[in-house]
Structures are given as structure tokens and as C-alpha cells.
XYZ file of C-alpha atoms in Angstrom:
396
model
C 14.446 -68.457 -23.060
C 12.819 -71.853 -22.739
C 12.334 -74.593 -25.352
C 9.776 -77.034 -25.228
C 9.006 -79.618 -27.282
C 5.616 -79.784 -29.262
C 2.259 -81.400 -29.219
C 2.776 -81.953 -25.539
C 0.439 -79.976 -23.209
C 1.498 -78.098 -20.115
C 0.824 -80.206 -16.860
C -0.893 -78.297 -14.092
C 0.161 -80.624 -11.146
C -2.068 -83.873 -9.720
C -5.229 -83.925 -10.214
C -7.252 -82.818 -7.313
C -10.831 -83.074 -7.940
C -12.326 -86.465 -6.007
C -12.828 -89.245 -7.433
C -16.557 -90.474 -7.966
C -17.225 -93.006 -5.420
C -18.451 -96.446 -7.056
C -21.097 -97.056 -4.607
C -22.821 -93.441 -4.584
C -26.541 -93.984 -6.368
C -26.431 -91.754 -9.766
C -29.129 -88.666 -9.297
C -32.455 -89.098 -10.910
C -34.434 -86.923 -12.621
C -37.312 -85.467 -10.450
C -40.387 -87.507 -11.725
C -42.508 -85.642 -14.467
C -46.746 -86.468 -14.977
C -46.476 -88.868 -18.272
C -47.866 -87.360 -21.365
C -51.715 -88.044 -21.815
C -53.591 -88.819 -24.766
C -56.161 -85.758 -25.377
C -54.245 -83.301 -23.401
C -52.019 -80.655 -24.935
C -50.465 -77.444 -23.634
C -52.888 -74.492 -24.966
C -51.032 -72.444 -27.603
C -52.062 -69.231 -25.770
C -50.187 -69.937 -22.428
C -49.349 -73.447 -22.427
C -51.751 -74.962 -20.042
C -52.981 -78.157 -20.614
C -56.135 -78.197 -22.188
C -58.396 -81.042 -23.832
C -60.915 -81.057 -26.142
C -64.655 -80.753 -26.072
C -65.361 -83.036 -28.885
C -66.435 -80.328 -31.321
C -63.558 -78.688 -33.581
C -65.293 -75.335 -33.550
C -66.010 -74.829 -30.138
C -62.085 -75.750 -29.125
C -61.701 -72.422 -31.591
C -63.792 -70.722 -29.764
C -62.411 -70.997 -26.319
C -60.500 -67.901 -25.600
C -57.855 -68.783 -28.258
C -56.711 -72.169 -25.754
C -57.806 -74.620 -28.850
C -59.676 -76.492 -26.215
C -61.054 -76.371 -22.593
C -58.324 -76.022 -19.922
C -57.636 -78.506 -17.357
C -59.657 -77.293 -14.246
C -62.507 -74.986 -15.883
C -66.313 -75.527 -16.002
C -68.360 -74.722 -19.023
C -72.226 -73.527 -18.665
C -74.390 -74.246 -21.560
C -77.532 -71.921 -21.722
C -80.387 -73.039 -23.996
C -83.547 -71.430 -24.881
C -86.595 -73.231 -26.074
C -87.494 -76.680 -26.040
C -84.412 -78.053 -28.169
C -81.638 -80.562 -27.365
C -78.810 -78.693 -29.366
C -76.518 -78.379 -25.900
C -77.753 -82.267 -24.975
C -75.734 -82.777 -28.321
C -73.013 -80.978 -27.289
C -72.485 -82.838 -24.024
C -72.659 -86.173 -25.535
C -69.591 -85.014 -28.327
C -67.830 -84.043 -25.484
C -68.673 -87.552 -23.209
C -67.716 -89.172 -26.592
C -64.332 -87.448 -26.499
C -63.309 -88.504 -22.785
C -64.226 -92.325 -23.992
C -62.056 -92.030 -26.829
C -59.102 -90.564 -25.120
C -60.135 -93.654 -22.138
C -60.754 -90.526 -19.491
C -62.890 -90.996 -16.839
C -66.257 -89.471 -17.508
C -68.566 -89.230 -14.340
C -72.298 -88.540 -15.602
C -75.019 -86.779 -13.045
C -78.364 -87.520 -12.856
C -78.736 -89.924 -15.825
C -79.462 -93.667 -16.377
C -76.873 -95.456 -18.108
C -78.990 -95.282 -21.087
C -77.712 -92.130 -21.586
C -74.295 -93.580 -22.246
C -75.402 -96.114 -24.752
C -76.779 -92.674 -27.035
C -73.303 -91.417 -27.217
C -72.368 -90.729 -31.093
C -70.182 -93.380 -33.215
C -66.624 -92.510 -33.838
C -65.911 -92.013 -37.429
C -62.265 -90.863 -37.260
C -60.805 -87.621 -36.165
C -61.251 -84.282 -36.480
C -58.513 -83.626 -39.058
C -59.342 -86.249 -41.632
C -62.552 -85.248 -41.714
C -62.225 -81.567 -42.207
C -59.602 -82.402 -44.812
C -62.087 -84.573 -46.747
C -64.408 -81.995 -46.477
C -61.835 -79.866 -48.193
C -60.974 -81.844 -50.547
C -64.781 -82.384 -51.666
C -65.005 -78.783 -51.786
C -61.737 -78.515 -53.998
C -63.133 -81.322 -56.425
C -66.026 -79.842 -56.914
C -64.449 -76.378 -58.001
C -62.353 -78.558 -60.492
C -64.383 -80.879 -62.302
C -66.966 -79.270 -64.640
C -70.364 -78.524 -63.478
C -71.770 -81.224 -66.070
C -69.427 -83.852 -64.825
C -69.917 -83.471 -60.962
C -72.663 -86.359 -60.747
C -70.315 -88.619 -62.659
C -68.642 -89.494 -58.974
C -65.960 -88.382 -56.939
C -62.482 -87.592 -58.563
C -60.249 -90.675 -58.348
C -62.423 -93.185 -56.684
C -62.691 -94.992 -60.048
C -60.270 -97.196 -61.439
C -57.685 -94.370 -61.721
C -57.899 -94.188 -58.002
C -57.224 -97.683 -57.671
C -54.044 -97.914 -59.850
C -51.958 -95.333 -57.342
C -49.019 -96.625 -56.186
C -48.868 -97.998 -52.514
C -46.635 -96.705 -50.225
C -42.932 -98.302 -50.221
C -41.038 -98.726 -46.826
C -38.388 -96.283 -45.767
C -39.653 -94.090 -48.718
C -39.889 -90.229 -47.361
C -42.134 -89.132 -49.752
C -44.741 -86.926 -49.027
C -47.505 -89.902 -48.417
C -45.194 -91.988 -46.231
C -44.873 -88.867 -44.305
C -48.531 -88.062 -43.829
C -48.734 -92.089 -42.779
C -46.317 -91.308 -40.333
C -47.946 -88.042 -39.016
C -51.147 -90.015 -38.744
C -49.728 -92.538 -36.382
C -49.690 -89.305 -33.746
C -52.503 -89.515 -31.246
C -55.163 -87.412 -32.206
C -56.473 -84.262 -29.910
C -60.349 -83.959 -31.225
C -62.373 -86.390 -33.127
C -65.059 -86.783 -35.394
C -68.625 -88.346 -34.152
C -71.696 -89.206 -36.199
C -75.066 -88.735 -33.943
C -76.650 -91.163 -35.916
C -74.355 -94.201 -35.047
C -73.484 -95.587 -31.325
C -70.229 -95.233 -29.771
C -68.517 -99.108 -29.246
C -65.485 -98.777 -27.238
C -63.797 -100.952 -24.844
C -63.680 -97.882 -22.257
C -67.433 -96.908 -22.465
C -68.075 -99.230 -19.504
C -65.551 -96.981 -17.242
C -68.038 -94.333 -17.168
C -69.352 -93.624 -13.669
C -73.309 -92.540 -13.392
C -74.195 -90.716 -10.148
C -77.965 -90.953 -9.801
C -80.286 -88.856 -7.939
C -81.742 -90.991 -5.203
C -83.196 -89.129 -2.061
C -81.122 -89.578 1.252
C -81.214 -87.879 4.706
C -78.859 -85.092 4.166
C -79.147 -82.655 0.931
C -79.161 -84.219 -2.645
C -76.270 -82.028 -3.828
C -74.124 -82.398 -0.815
C -74.549 -86.166 -1.699
C -73.728 -86.044 -5.044
C -70.762 -84.030 -4.465
C -69.434 -86.502 -2.055
C -69.870 -89.061 -4.043
C -68.256 -87.736 -6.997
C -65.369 -86.765 -4.882
C -65.206 -90.428 -3.660
C -65.049 -91.602 -7.453
C -62.194 -89.296 -8.317
C -60.229 -89.826 -5.087
C -60.440 -93.586 -6.337
C -59.153 -93.079 -9.803
C -55.571 -93.706 -10.537
C -53.083 -90.172 -10.294
C -52.456 -88.291 -13.404
C -56.241 -89.391 -14.352
C -57.981 -86.827 -16.538
C -61.833 -86.327 -15.212
C -64.936 -84.747 -17.246
C -67.775 -84.036 -15.153
C -70.918 -84.120 -17.432
C -74.313 -82.867 -15.941
C -77.200 -82.684 -18.165
C -80.424 -80.395 -17.410
C -79.052 -79.119 -14.258
C -82.321 -78.098 -11.957
C -84.609 -79.601 -14.708
C -87.836 -80.549 -12.456
C -88.482 -83.722 -14.117
C -84.956 -84.975 -12.770
C -84.490 -83.206 -9.638
C -87.010 -82.185 -6.402
C -88.374 -78.684 -6.465
C -86.128 -77.618 -3.113
C -82.940 -78.649 -5.119
C -83.413 -75.270 -6.936
C -82.895 -73.255 -4.108
C -79.909 -70.929 -3.850
C -78.733 -72.230 -0.919
C -78.892 -75.556 -2.207
C -77.252 -75.035 -5.833
C -74.795 -72.355 -4.860
C -72.804 -74.213 -2.492
C -72.738 -76.931 -4.876
C -71.084 -75.335 -7.418
C -68.586 -73.300 -5.189
C -67.331 -76.960 -4.261
C -67.072 -78.128 -7.875
C -65.223 -75.379 -9.180
C -62.442 -75.704 -5.985
C -62.231 -79.376 -6.738
C -61.866 -78.618 -10.606
C -58.923 -76.489 -9.687
C -57.430 -78.413 -6.912
C -53.980 -79.144 -8.111
C -54.178 -82.899 -7.132
C -56.254 -83.656 -9.887
C -57.281 -82.591 -13.682
C -60.904 -82.168 -13.860
C -63.191 -80.292 -16.680
C -66.964 -79.826 -16.253
C -69.730 -78.987 -18.617
C -73.216 -78.210 -17.078
C -76.387 -77.804 -19.218
C -79.616 -75.674 -17.815
C -82.778 -74.676 -19.464
C -83.250 -71.071 -20.067
C -87.164 -71.623 -20.731
C -87.264 -72.473 -16.644
C -84.317 -70.666 -15.099
C -84.301 -67.171 -17.239
C -80.964 -65.211 -17.195
C -82.812 -62.400 -15.301
C -82.935 -64.288 -12.294
C -80.505 -63.996 -9.731
C -79.945 -67.586 -9.358
C -78.753 -68.113 -13.058
C -76.280 -65.185 -12.697
C -74.846 -66.037 -9.546
C -74.219 -69.453 -11.298
C -72.907 -67.598 -14.142
C -70.265 -65.992 -11.867
C -69.200 -69.304 -10.441
C -68.253 -70.870 -13.982
C -65.400 -70.049 -16.103
C -67.491 -69.840 -19.322
C -70.808 -69.158 -20.218
C -72.233 -69.883 -23.964
C -76.130 -69.237 -24.888
C -77.470 -71.195 -27.506
C -80.725 -69.499 -29.206
C -82.341 -71.571 -31.519
C -84.148 -69.968 -34.118
C -87.855 -70.927 -34.756
C -89.419 -72.796 -37.522
C -91.058 -70.140 -39.196
C -87.947 -67.918 -39.583
C -87.049 -69.245 -42.848
C -85.363 -65.848 -43.818
C -83.223 -66.041 -40.830
C -81.941 -69.761 -41.531
C -80.876 -69.395 -44.724
C -78.692 -66.156 -44.042
C -75.600 -67.538 -42.341
C -74.517 -69.494 -45.304
C -71.738 -68.340 -47.111
C -72.447 -70.608 -50.402
C -75.625 -72.817 -51.643
C -73.063 -76.022 -50.583
C -73.091 -74.981 -46.849
C -76.092 -75.779 -44.764
C -78.065 -72.761 -43.139
C -77.154 -72.182 -39.444
C -79.787 -73.327 -36.701
C -79.624 -70.925 -34.451
C -77.521 -67.765 -32.535
C -74.658 -68.804 -30.270
C -73.389 -65.954 -27.630
C -70.813 -66.306 -25.978
C -70.979 -64.476 -22.322
C -68.003 -65.518 -20.626
C -64.859 -67.540 -21.598
C -62.028 -69.520 -19.707
C -60.098 -66.388 -18.939
C -57.649 -66.060 -15.937
C -57.201 -62.514 -15.996
C -55.398 -62.279 -12.121
C -52.579 -64.760 -13.996
C -53.109 -63.901 -17.687
C -53.618 -65.834 -20.877
C -56.714 -66.140 -22.947
C -58.468 -63.540 -24.970
C -62.297 -62.649 -24.259
C -62.304 -61.038 -28.240
C -65.015 -63.497 -29.191
C -67.433 -62.081 -26.347
C -70.520 -60.638 -27.521
C -69.685 -60.885 -31.844
C -72.340 -62.776 -33.572
C -71.972 -66.503 -33.783
C -74.331 -69.213 -35.469
C -74.263 -72.439 -35.091
C -74.990 -75.500 -36.921
C -75.714 -79.182 -35.703
C -75.227 -82.087 -38.492
C -75.233 -85.435 -38.685
C -71.711 -85.589 -38.020
C -70.393 -81.895 -36.534
C -71.534 -78.971 -34.574
C -70.331 -75.889 -36.603
C -70.066 -72.477 -35.117
C -69.499 -69.809 -37.708
C -69.856 -65.933 -38.231
C -73.453 -65.055 -38.472
C -74.530 -62.240 -41.232
C -77.857 -60.923 -42.097
C -79.085 -61.525 -45.500
C -79.869 -58.280 -48.043
C -82.820 -56.209 -47.695
C -85.422 -56.311 -49.448
C -85.186 -53.023 -50.968
C -81.356 -53.629 -51.639
C -81.705 -54.755 -55.742
C -78.038 -54.974 -55.914
C -77.331 -56.977 -52.936
C -79.812 -59.223 -54.030
C -78.470 -59.532 -57.259
C -75.094 -60.137 -56.032
C -76.104 -63.082 -53.771
C -77.832 -64.330 -56.797
C -74.944 -64.597 -59.323
C -72.585 -65.876 -56.620
C -75.020 -68.829 -56.347
C -75.749 -69.297 -59.921
C -72.993 -69.153 -62.499
C -73.311 -67.096 -65.573
C -74.062 -68.547 -69.362
C -70.343 -67.501 -70.711
C -68.634 -69.352 -67.658
C -69.828 -72.532 -68.241
C -69.155 -72.746 -71.842
C -66.069 -74.299 -73.315
């Protein structure tokens, strides 16, 4: 039996591990692309996603919370309205605010000067609208016209934020400093931003070769000349419109190769590109083979069907309450950016009944519901009772 002193560690002999060479260079981690403003991972499968400029449209795109990088979206519109053009302006304005590279095909520089003005982040705009609805429910109906709650003298006496304070107000201010994913815009104002001069305009100029081939080459050259890790947005308003494009451009042998090359360019791993295209269905109906092939070559297909001016019954049906604006048309989702071969995304919104409303500050998409029938007196009474409170409920 052997004895040893305590607190003395057992030795295993000389250290045989080689000493670190002082002249050797330390190992570096592999280079990763820097975080880009306006790009976040999809909550569904983690792929990079950017916003379309409309929060309701972002929520509709297969659960990604935006338009995934490398995808193209085709907007089809019936009639002579320009709701799809408003969505394109939201899409381009969001790219300008996020300091992304925007490429506009077929439009002059005056089109970029009509982009809607920035009024803040989309989250702040939603919180403000929700707060107004909540205060409207709290305040009695007869005091509603006196002004918004908290905007008078009492609101001016609210305590200021103390440095280092961990109160909810200070934490909210810290969260507000984070870069926003989507912004809110006002169509009645004009966008003023330092990056608005970085928009690339590719005009429609007749050349010796095919027009769409020359546009494709100019687009590839503009994307290749940009710095690495730049997010590009390709905007094509009123594609194949006879007032902008020559008649021979609308032939399938010219259109389909162009869309195929655009799809290949967007899906290239060397670049980060998204594209949004609008086409008038009044000139190119969906029953034609050309439009069907265009839908196949697009990752997402959305159709806008505005209501005619005489359909007052339909226009007042989609609003849940009297304070909401009535819808201005139907929105149909024919295809969503879902990658079936790799998984990711959900097409549960395809075929659903959606209605859209374009106001001064937002493009909102919500479920559509028909009004009660004329003979259903009970349903009509219930809708009237929802809009007008009873007399005994108003008494104090």
C-alpha cells in the first residue's frame, strides 16, 4: 500500500503535445456574406426573403413572409385599372429604401419620380392603426369627436425615457432601431431618398437584333457590374403592352426565351435577384397559350379582378365593420413560389377567395365574403345590429 500527499496531482510524464509555432498564421473562419438590409430568412424553410413593399402580399406568398430571393412574380390584371402598377411602385420603393439595386425595364425616368413617399415602417403603421381602433372602442361614442386619447395636455406630460432605464418604453425604443423589413408608403406623396438615383432604366430602343435580346444583355451587364452581395429588383411594368412594345415582340418565339433567360438569371447562385412583372389580361387573356406559358415560367402568378363601378353590393361586402374600407376587387392566386423538388412553402392559399383594397397608404388583402341574400331577413338584421349599437348599450 502506497501513500502520497494530498493536493498533489498525478503526473503522466513529459508533455508530448507539440508546441504551437509562433510563426504559423492563425486559422480564419470562411468568409460569409454580410447581412443585407431588407433580407431575412424565411420562417418556413430559412431561404433569404425580401419584402414586396406590401405586408399583406408578403403574408400571402406561400408562408415565406415575403418574396424569396431568385423568384419571379407575375401580376395579371383585368380591365383598364392600374392596381398592379401600384404594387410595382410599392415594390420598387421598398428596394430604394433598402438601398437595393432596382432595374426598371421599358419605362422612362419619370416613372421613378412617381414612387410613393415613405411614412415609416410597416410595423409602426399597423400598431398605430390598431391603437386607434382600440381607443375607439374604449372611448364613449359621444366623445369620439373630441380627439384621439392621449394627444392633449396629458399626453404632453408623459415622462421622458431615462438613459439606462429598462422600462417597456426604453425596450421598445431599442427594438425600433433595428432595420425594418418592410415600410409603409403614401401614394399621394413622392419618395425622396439618396438611393433613388441608383435606379437603372433600360429603355425600349429598336436595334438590329431582337428587342428582348438586347434588353436581356443590358440587364445582365447592369447586374454583373454591381458589387457582390447586392440585392437586385427587376421591375417590368405593362409587359407586351402595344403602346410600349412593337407588335412583333409579343410573338412566342421572342417572349418565351426572354422569360426563360430571366428565370435562369434569377436562380443563379452568383446573384440575388427578384423580379415582378405585370401584364394586361384585357389584351392577352389567360385562355391564350402565350399567357399560359408565361405562367409556367413564373414562380408566382396573381390575378387582380377589379369590381365594376356598378357593383355596389359586392363592393360593400368584404368589410367586417363599418370603419373598414370596402374591397375594390377580387384577388386570385393561381401559383405561389413553392419549390416542390426541394420542399418549402405552402400552396394552401391557392384557390382561396381573397379581396384587395388600395388606399392612400396601403394595399391590403383580406378574405372575401358575400353579403347576405335579400330574402334572409335574419342575416340582414344581424349585420345591421353589428353596425349600429342598441339604445340600452349607449345609456350610462
